Amino acid sequence: MIRKKIVAGNWKMNLQLNDAIQLVEDIAAEAKDILDVELLIFPPTLFLVEIDKIKSHLKVGVQNFYPKESGAFTGEVSISQIKNCGATHALIGHSERREIFQESNELIKLKVDSAIEHEIGVVFCCGEPLSIREGNTQSLYVKQQLIDSLFHLSNSEIQKCIIAYEPIWAIGTGKTATIEQAEEMHCAIRMWVAECYNQEIANSISILYGGSCNASNANELFACPNVDGGLIGGASLKTETFISIVKSF
Ligand code: PGA
């Protein structure tokens, strides 16, 4: 089975509505002939409805949601609401949610279940902080994140997930993982999927790299056998750099 190549843009809490619409239109136009790479955009949730009208062949997802159907959860949006507004994917377990908003592995697991239940594609983020990398225990750390919040899924459910490895020390710092570090972790993640499920499933799951991935390093990162694309933050906010990353396979 050939794995999907995917490039996803995580816009975080950036841009105003007009800029966001312009960016989607420009990316869609520039990428109109790129059919072998799946393009995912994660704009601020508030912009979903407008972006849905112009997204063309781009897929759009949310950076966050709350895993309850409806009710008294002031300030939150549910997965069925975001689906109703055109989202097909959700980022779950991003390190900024884990660190700034104190999201636990348990809450992340509930989000995974809610997304799966509503047939929303999961982009599950994992990755170690600098202290863990310095202690050389990153494998144990990342494996545990997967066990705690993702690997309870069934064989058919896990196949609806994309995994994004994002070492926290590389996010927004300009310090990218080396190709050896990225490939080593991606290879390990695929092996753990094979151990928990089977090799065929492991071979079918796209594993994205994230963390200061940009137009100059995407090429060598995407050339790694187990790197199937990228989750891009800062460099996804400009059409030129994003498209150049998309063309880096
Ligand atoms: P960055 O962010 O590309 O700006 O490092 C990546 C991410 O947080 O997904």
Coordinates of N, CA, C and O in Angstrom, one line a residue, residues 22-153:
Q22 N -7.6 35.2 1.7 CA -6.6 35.4 0.6 C -5.6 34.2 0.5 O -5.3 33.7 -0.6
L23 N -5.1 33.8 1.7 CA -4.1 32.8 1.7 C -4.7 31.5 1.2 O -4.0 30.8 0.4
V24 N -5.9 31.1 1.6 CA -6.5 29.9 1.1 C -6.7 30.0 -0.4 O -6.4 29.0 -1.2
E25 N -7.2 31.1 -0.9 CA -7.4 31.3 -2.4 C -6.1 31.1 -3.1 O -6.0 30.4 -4.1
D26 N -5.0 31.7 -2.6 CA -3.7 31.7 -3.2 C -3.1 30.3 -3.2 O -2.6 29.8 -4.2
I27 N -3.2 29.6 -2.1 CA -2.7 28.2 -2.0 C -3.5 27.3 -2.9 O -2.9 26.5 -3.6
A28 N -4.8 27.4 -2.9 CA -5.6 26.6 -3.7 C -5.3 26.8 -5.2 O -5.1 25.8 -6.0
A29 N -5.0 28.0 -5.6 CA -4.7 28.3 -7.0 C -3.3 27.7 -7.3 O -3.1 27.1 -8.4
E30 N -2.4 28.0 -6.5 CA -1.0 27.5 -6.7 C -0.9 26.0 -6.7 O 0.0 25.4 -7.4
A31 N -1.8 25.4 -6.0 CA -1.7 23.9 -5.8 C -2.7 23.2 -6.6 O -2.9 22.0 -6.5
K32 N -3.3 23.9 -7.6 CA -4.4 23.2 -8.3 C -4.0 22.0 -9.1 O -4.7 21.0 -9.3
D33 N -2.7 21.9 -9.5 CA -2.2 20.7 -10.2 C -1.5 19.7 -9.4 O -1.0 18.7 -9.9
I34 N -1.4 20.0 -8.1 CA -0.7 19.1 -7.2 C -1.8 18.1 -6.6 O -2.5 18.4 -5.7
L35 N -1.8 16.9 -7.2 CA -2.8 16.0 -6.9 C -2.3 14.8 -6.1 O -3.0 14.0 -5.5
D36 N -0.9 14.7 -6.0 CA -0.4 13.5 -5.3 C 0.0 13.9 -3.9 O 0.5 13.0 -3.2
V37 N -0.3 15.1 -3.4 CA 0.0 15.4 -2.0 C -1.3 16.0 -1.4 O -2.0 16.8 -2.1
E38 N -1.7 15.4 -0.3 CA -2.9 15.9 0.3 C -2.6 17.2 1.1 O -1.7 17.2 1.9
L39 N -3.4 18.2 0.9 CA -3.1 19.5 1.6 C -4.2 19.7 2.6 O -5.4 19.7 2.3
L40 N -3.7 20.0 3.8 CA -4.6 20.2 4.9 C -4.3 21.6 5.5 O -3.1 21.9 5.7
I41 N -5.4 22.3 5.8 CA -5.2 23.6 6.4 C -5.9 23.7 7.8 O -7.1 23.2 7.9
F42 N -5.2 24.1 8.8 CA -5.8 24.3 10.1 C -5.9 25.8 10.5 O -5.0 26.3 11.1
P43 N -7.0 26.5 10.0 CA -7.1 27.9 10.4 C -7.7 28.1 11.8 O -8.2 27.1 12.3
P44 N -7.7 29.3 12.3 CA -8.5 29.5 13.5 C -10.0 29.1 13.2 O -10.5 29.4 12.2
T45 N -10.6 28.4 14.2 CA -11.9 27.8 14.0 C -12.9 28.8 13.5 O -13.8 28.5 12.7
L46 N -12.8 30.1 14.0 CA -13.8 31.1 13.7 C -13.9 31.4 12.2 O -14.9 31.8 11.7
F47 N -12.9 31.0 11.4 CA -12.9 31.3 10.0 C -13.4 30.1 9.1 O -13.4 30.2 7.9
L48 N -13.7 29.0 9.8 CA -14.1 27.8 9.1 C -15.2 28.1 8.0 O -15.1 27.6 6.9
V49 N -16.3 28.7 8.4 CA -17.4 28.8 7.5 C -17.0 29.6 6.2 O -17.4 29.1 5.1
E50 N -16.3 30.6 6.4 CA -15.9 31.4 5.2 C -14.9 30.6 4.3 O -14.9 30.6 3.1
I51 N -14.0 29.9 5.0 CA -12.9 29.2 4.3 C -13.6 28.0 3.5 O -13.2 27.6 2.4
D52 N -14.6 27.4 4.2 CA -15.3 26.3 3.5 C -15.8 26.6 2.1 O -15.9 25.8 1.2
K53 N -16.2 27.9 2.0 CA -16.8 28.3 0.7 C -15.8 28.4 -0.4 O -16.1 28.3 -1.6
I54 N -14.5 28.5 -0.1 CA -13.5 28.8 -1.1 C -12.4 27.8 -1.1 O -11.4 28.0 -1.8
K55 N -12.5 26.7 -0.4 CA -11.4 25.8 -0.1 C -10.9 25.0 -1.3 O -9.8 24.4 -1.3
S56 N -11.8 24.9 -2.3 CA -11.4 24.1 -3.5 C -11.1 22.7 -3.1 O -11.8 22.1 -2.3
H57 N -9.9 22.2 -3.6 CA -9.5 20.8 -3.2 C -8.8 20.7 -1.9 O -8.3 19.6 -1.6
L58 N -8.6 21.8 -1.2 CA -7.9 21.7 0.1 C -8.8 21.1 1.1 O -10.0 21.3 1.1
K59 N -8.2 20.4 2.1 CA -9.0 19.9 3.2 C -8.8 20.9 4.4 O -7.7 21.4 4.6
V60 N -9.8 21.1 5.2 CA -9.7 22.0 6.3 C -10.0 21.3 7.6 O -10.9 20.5 7.6
G61 N -9.3 21.7 8.6 CA -9.5 21.0 9.9 C -9.5 22.1 11.0 O -9.2 23.3 10.8
V62 N -9.7 21.6 12.2 CA -9.6 22.5 13.4 C -8.4 22.2 14.3 O -7.9 21.1 14.3
Q63 N -8.0 23.2 15.0 CA -6.8 23.1 15.9 C -7.2 22.5 17.2 O -6.4 22.1 18.0
N64 N -8.5 22.6 17.5 CA -9.0 22.2 18.8 C -10.5 22.1 18.8 O -11.2 22.7 17.9
F65 N -11.1 21.3 19.7 CA -12.5 21.2 20.0 C -12.7 20.6 21.3 O -11.7 20.1 21.9
Y66 N -13.9 20.5 21.8 CA -14.2 19.9 23.1 C -15.0 18.6 22.9 O -16.0 18.6 22.2
P67 N -14.5 17.5 23.5 CA -15.1 16.2 23.2 C -16.4 15.9 23.9 O -16.6 14.9 24.6
K68 N -17.4 16.8 23.8 CA -18.8 16.5 24.3 C -19.7 16.9 23.2 O -19.4 17.8 22.4
E69 N -20.9 16.3 23.2 CA -21.8 16.5 22.1 C -22.4 18.0 22.1 O -22.4 18.6 21.0
S70 N -22.8 18.5 23.3 CA -23.4 19.8 23.3 C -23.6 20.1 24.8 O -23.3 19.3 25.7
G71 N -24.0 21.3 25.1 CA -24.3 21.6 26.5 C -23.6 22.8 27.1 O -23.0 23.6 26.4
A72 N -23.5 22.8 28.4 CA -23.0 23.9 29.1 C -21.4 23.9 29.2 O -20.9 23.5 30.3
F73 N -20.8 24.2 28.1 CA -19.3 24.2 28.1 C -18.9 25.6 27.5 O -18.5 25.7 26.3
T74 N -19.1 26.6 28.2 CA -18.9 28.0 27.7 C -17.6 28.2 27.0 O -16.5 27.8 27.5
G75 N -17.7 28.7 25.8 CA -16.5 29.0 25.0 C -16.0 27.9 24.2 O -15.0 28.1 23.4
E76 N -16.6 26.7 24.3 CA -16.1 25.6 23.5 C -16.9 25.3 22.2 O -18.0 25.7 22.1
V77 N -16.3 24.5 21.3 CA -17.1 24.0 20.1 C -17.0 22.5 20.1 O -16.0 21.9 20.5
S78 N -18.1 21.9 19.6 CA -18.1 20.4 19.6 C -17.6 19.9 18.2 O -17.6 20.7 17.3
I79 N -17.3 18.7 18.2 CA -16.9 18.1 16.9 C -18.0 18.1 15.9 O -17.7 18.3 14.7
S80 N -19.2 17.9 16.3 CA -20.3 17.9 15.3 C -20.5 19.3 14.8 O -20.9 19.5 13.6
Q81 N -20.3 20.3 15.6 CA -20.4 21.7 15.1 C -19.3 22.0 14.1 O -19.6 22.6 13.0
I82 N -18.1 21.6 14.3 CA -17.0 21.9 13.4 C -17.2 21.1 12.1 O -16.9 21.6 11.0
K83 N -17.7 19.9 12.2 CA -18.0 19.1 11.0 C -19.1 19.7 10.2 O -19.0 19.8 9.0
N84 N -20.1 20.3 10.9 CA -21.2 21.0 10.2 C -20.7 22.2 9.5 O -21.3 22.7 8.5
C85 N -19.5 22.7 9.9 CA -19.0 23.9 9.2 C -17.9 23.6 8.2 O -17.1 24.4 7.8
G86 N -17.7 22.3 7.9 CA -16.9 21.9 6.8 C -15.5 21.3 7.2 O -14.7 20.9 6.3
A87 N -15.2 21.1 8.5 CA -14.0 20.5 8.8 C -14.0 19.0 8.6 O -15.0 18.4 8.9
T88 N -12.9 18.5 8.1 CA -12.8 17.1 7.9 C -11.7 16.4 8.8 O -11.6 15.2 9.0
H89 N -10.9 17.3 9.5 CA -9.8 16.8 10.3 C -9.7 17.6 11.6 O -10.1 18.7 11.6
A90 N -9.0 17.0 12.5 CA -8.7 17.8 13.8 C -7.3 17.5 14.3 O -6.8 16.3 14.2
L91 N -6.6 18.5 14.7 CA -5.3 18.4 15.3 C -5.6 18.0 16.8 O -6.4 18.6 17.4
I92 N -5.0 16.9 17.3 CA -5.2 16.5 18.6 C -3.9 16.3 19.3 O -3.0 15.6 18.7
G93 N -3.7 16.8 20.5 CA -2.5 16.5 21.3 C -1.3 17.4 20.9 O -0.1 17.1 21.2
H94 N -1.6 18.6 20.2 CA -0.5 19.5 19.9 C 0.2 19.9 21.2 O -0.5 20.1 22.2
S95 N 1.5 20.1 21.2 CA 2.3 20.4 22.4 C 1.8 21.7 23.1 O 1.9 21.8 24.3
E96 N 1.4 22.6 22.2 CA 0.9 23.9 22.8 C -0.4 23.7 23.6 O -0.6 24.3 24.6
R97 N -1.2 22.8 23.2 CA -2.4 22.4 23.9 C -2.0 21.7 25.2 O -2.6 21.9 26.3
R98 N -1.1 20.8 25.0 CA -0.6 20.0 26.2 C 0.0 20.9 27.3 O -0.3 20.8 28.4
E99 N 0.9 21.8 26.8 CA 1.7 22.6 27.7 C 0.9 23.9 28.2 O 0.8 24.1 29.4
I100 N 0.4 24.7 27.3 CA -0.2 26.0 27.7 C -1.6 25.7 28.4 O -2.0 26.4 29.3
F101 N -2.3 24.8 27.8 CA -3.7 24.5 28.2 C -3.8 23.3 29.1 O -5.0 22.8 29.4
Q102 N -2.7 22.7 29.5 CA -2.7 21.6 30.4 C -3.5 20.4 30.0 O -4.1 19.8 30.8
E103 N -3.5 20.1 28.7 CA -4.3 19.0 28.3 C -3.6 17.7 28.7 O -2.4 17.5 28.3
S104 N -4.3 16.8 29.3 CA -3.8 15.5 29.8 C -3.9 14.5 28.7 O -4.7 14.6 27.8
N105 N -3.1 13.4 28.8 CA -3.3 12.3 27.9 C -4.7 11.7 27.9 O -5.2 11.3 26.9
E106 N -5.3 11.8 29.1 CA -6.7 11.3 29.2 C -7.7 12.2 28.4 O -8.5 11.6 27.7
L107 N -7.6 13.5 28.5 CA -8.4 14.4 27.7 C -8.2 14.2 26.2 O -9.1 14.1 25.4
I108 N -6.9 14.0 25.9 CA -6.5 13.8 24.5 C -7.1 12.5 23.9 O -7.6 12.5 22.8
K109 N -7.1 11.5 24.8 CA -7.8 10.2 24.4 C -9.3 10.4 24.1 O -9.8 9.9 23.1
L110 N -9.9 11.2 24.9 CA -11.4 11.5 24.7 C -11.6 12.2 23.4 O -12.6 12.0 22.7
K111 N -10.7 13.1 23.1 CA -10.8 13.9 21.8 C -10.6 12.9 20.6 O -11.3 13.0 19.6
V112 N -9.6 12.0 20.8 CA -9.4 11.0 19.7 C -10.7 10.2 19.5 O -11.2 10.1 18.3
D113 N -11.3 9.8 20.6 CA -12.5 9.0 20.5 C -13.7 9.8 19.8 O -14.4 9.2 19.0
S114 N -13.8 11.0 20.2 CA -14.9 11.9 19.7 C -14.7 12.1 18.2 O -15.7 12.0 17.5
A115 N -13.5 12.4 17.8 CA -13.2 12.6 16.4 C -13.5 11.3 15.6 O -14.2 11.4 14.5
I116 N -13.0 10.2 16.1 CA -13.3 8.9 15.4 C -14.8 8.6 15.3 O -15.3 8.3 14.2
E117 N -15.5 8.9 16.4 CA -16.9 8.6 16.4 C -17.6 9.4 15.3 O -18.6 9.0 14.7
H118 N -17.2 10.7 15.1 CA -17.8 11.5 14.1 C -17.1 11.5 12.7 O -17.3 12.4 11.9
E119 N -16.3 10.5 12.6 CA -15.6 10.4 11.3 C -14.8 11.6 10.8 O -14.8 12.0 9.7
I120 N -14.1 12.2 11.8 CA -13.2 13.3 11.6 C -11.8 12.7 11.6 O -11.5 11.9 12.5
G121 N -11.0 13.0 10.6 CA -9.6 12.5 10.5 C -8.8 13.1 11.7 O -8.7 14.3 11.9
V122 N -8.1 12.2 12.4 CA -7.3 12.6 13.5 C -5.8 12.9 13.0 O -5.3 12.1 12.3
V123 N -5.3 14.1 13.4 CA -3.9 14.3 13.2 C -3.3 14.3 14.6 O -3.5 15.3 15.4
F124 N -2.8 13.2 15.1 CA -2.3 13.0 16.4 C -0.9 13.5 16.6 O 0.0 12.9 16.0
C125 N -0.7 14.5 17.4 CA 0.6 15.1 17.6 C 1.3 14.5 18.9 O 0.7 14.3 19.9
C126 N 2.6 14.1 18.7 CA 3.4 13.6 19.8 C 4.8 14.3 19.7 O 5.1 14.8 18.7
G127 N 5.5 14.2 20.8 CA 6.9 14.8 20.7 C 7.4 15.1 22.1 O 6.6 15.4 23.0
E128 N 8.7 15.1 22.3 CA 9.3 15.2 23.6 C 9.8 16.7 23.8 O 10.2 17.3 22.9
P129 N 9.8 17.1 25.1 CA 10.5 18.4 25.4 C 12.0 18.2 25.4 O 12.5 17.1 25.4
L130 N 12.7 19.4 25.4 CA 14.1 19.4 25.3 C 14.8 18.5 26.5 O 15.7 17.8 26.2
S131 N 14.3 18.6 27.7 CA 14.9 17.9 28.8 C 14.9 16.4 28.6 O 15.8 15.7 28.9
I132 N 13.8 15.9 28.0 CA 13.7 14.5 27.7 C 14.7 14.1 26.6 O 15.4 13.1 26.7
R133 N 14.8 14.9 25.6 CA 15.8 14.7 24.5 C 17.2 14.7 25.1 O 18.0 13.8 24.7
E134 N 17.5 15.6 26.0 CA 18.8 15.7 26.5 C 19.1 14.5 27.4 O 20.3 14.1 27.5
G135 N 18.1 13.9 28.0 CA 18.3 12.7 28.8 C 18.2 11.4 28.0 O 18.3 10.3 28.5
N136 N 18.0 11.6 26.7 CA 18.0 10.5 25.7 C 16.9 9.5 26.0 O 17.0 8.3 25.8
T137 N 15.7 10.0 26.6 CA 14.6 9.0 26.8 C 13.4 9.4 25.9 O 12.3 9.0 26.3
Q138 N 13.7 10.0 24.8 CA 12.6 10.5 23.9 C 11.8 9.3 23.4 O 10.5 9.5 23.2
S139 N 12.4 8.2 23.2 CA 11.6 7.0 22.6 C 10.5 6.6 23.6 O 9.4 6.4 23.2
L140 N 11.0 6.4 24.8 CA 10.0 6.0 25.9 C 8.9 7.0 26.0 O 7.7 6.6 26.2
Y141 N 9.3 8.2 26.0 CA 8.3 9.3 26.2 C 7.2 9.4 25.1 O 6.1 9.4 25.4
V142 N 7.7 9.3 23.9 CA 6.8 9.4 22.8 C 5.9 8.1 22.7 O 4.7 8.2 22.4
K143 N 6.5 7.0 22.9 CA 5.8 5.7 22.9 C 4.6 5.8 23.9 O 3.5 5.4 23.6
Q144 N 4.9 6.3 25.1 CA 3.9 6.4 26.1 C 2.8 7.3 25.7 O 1.6 7.0 26.0
Q145 N 3.1 8.4 25.1 CA 2.0 9.3 24.6 C 1.1 8.6 23.6 O -0.1 8.7 23.7
L146 N 1.7 7.7 22.8 CA 0.9 7.0 21.8 C 0.0 5.9 22.6 O -1.2 5.7 22.3
I147 N 0.7 5.3 23.5 CA -0.1 4.2 24.3 C -1.2 4.8 25.1 O -2.3 4.3 25.1
D148 N -0.9 6.0 25.7 CA -1.9 6.6 26.6 C -3.2 7.1 25.8 O -4.3 7.1 26.4
S149 N -3.0 7.6 24.6 CA -4.1 8.4 24.0 C -4.5 7.9 22.6 O -5.5 8.3 22.1
L150 N -3.7 7.0 22.0 CA -4.0 6.6 20.6 C -4.2 5.1 20.4 O -5.0 4.6 19.6
F151 N -3.3 4.3 21.0 CA -3.2 2.9 20.7 C -4.3 2.0 21.3 O -4.3 0.8 21.1
H152 N -5.4 2.7 21.9 CA -6.5 1.9 22.3 C -7.5 1.7 21.1 O -8.4 1.0 21.2
L153 N -7.3 2.4 20.0 CA -8.2 2.4 18.9 C -8.1 1.0 18.2 O -7.1 0.3 18.3

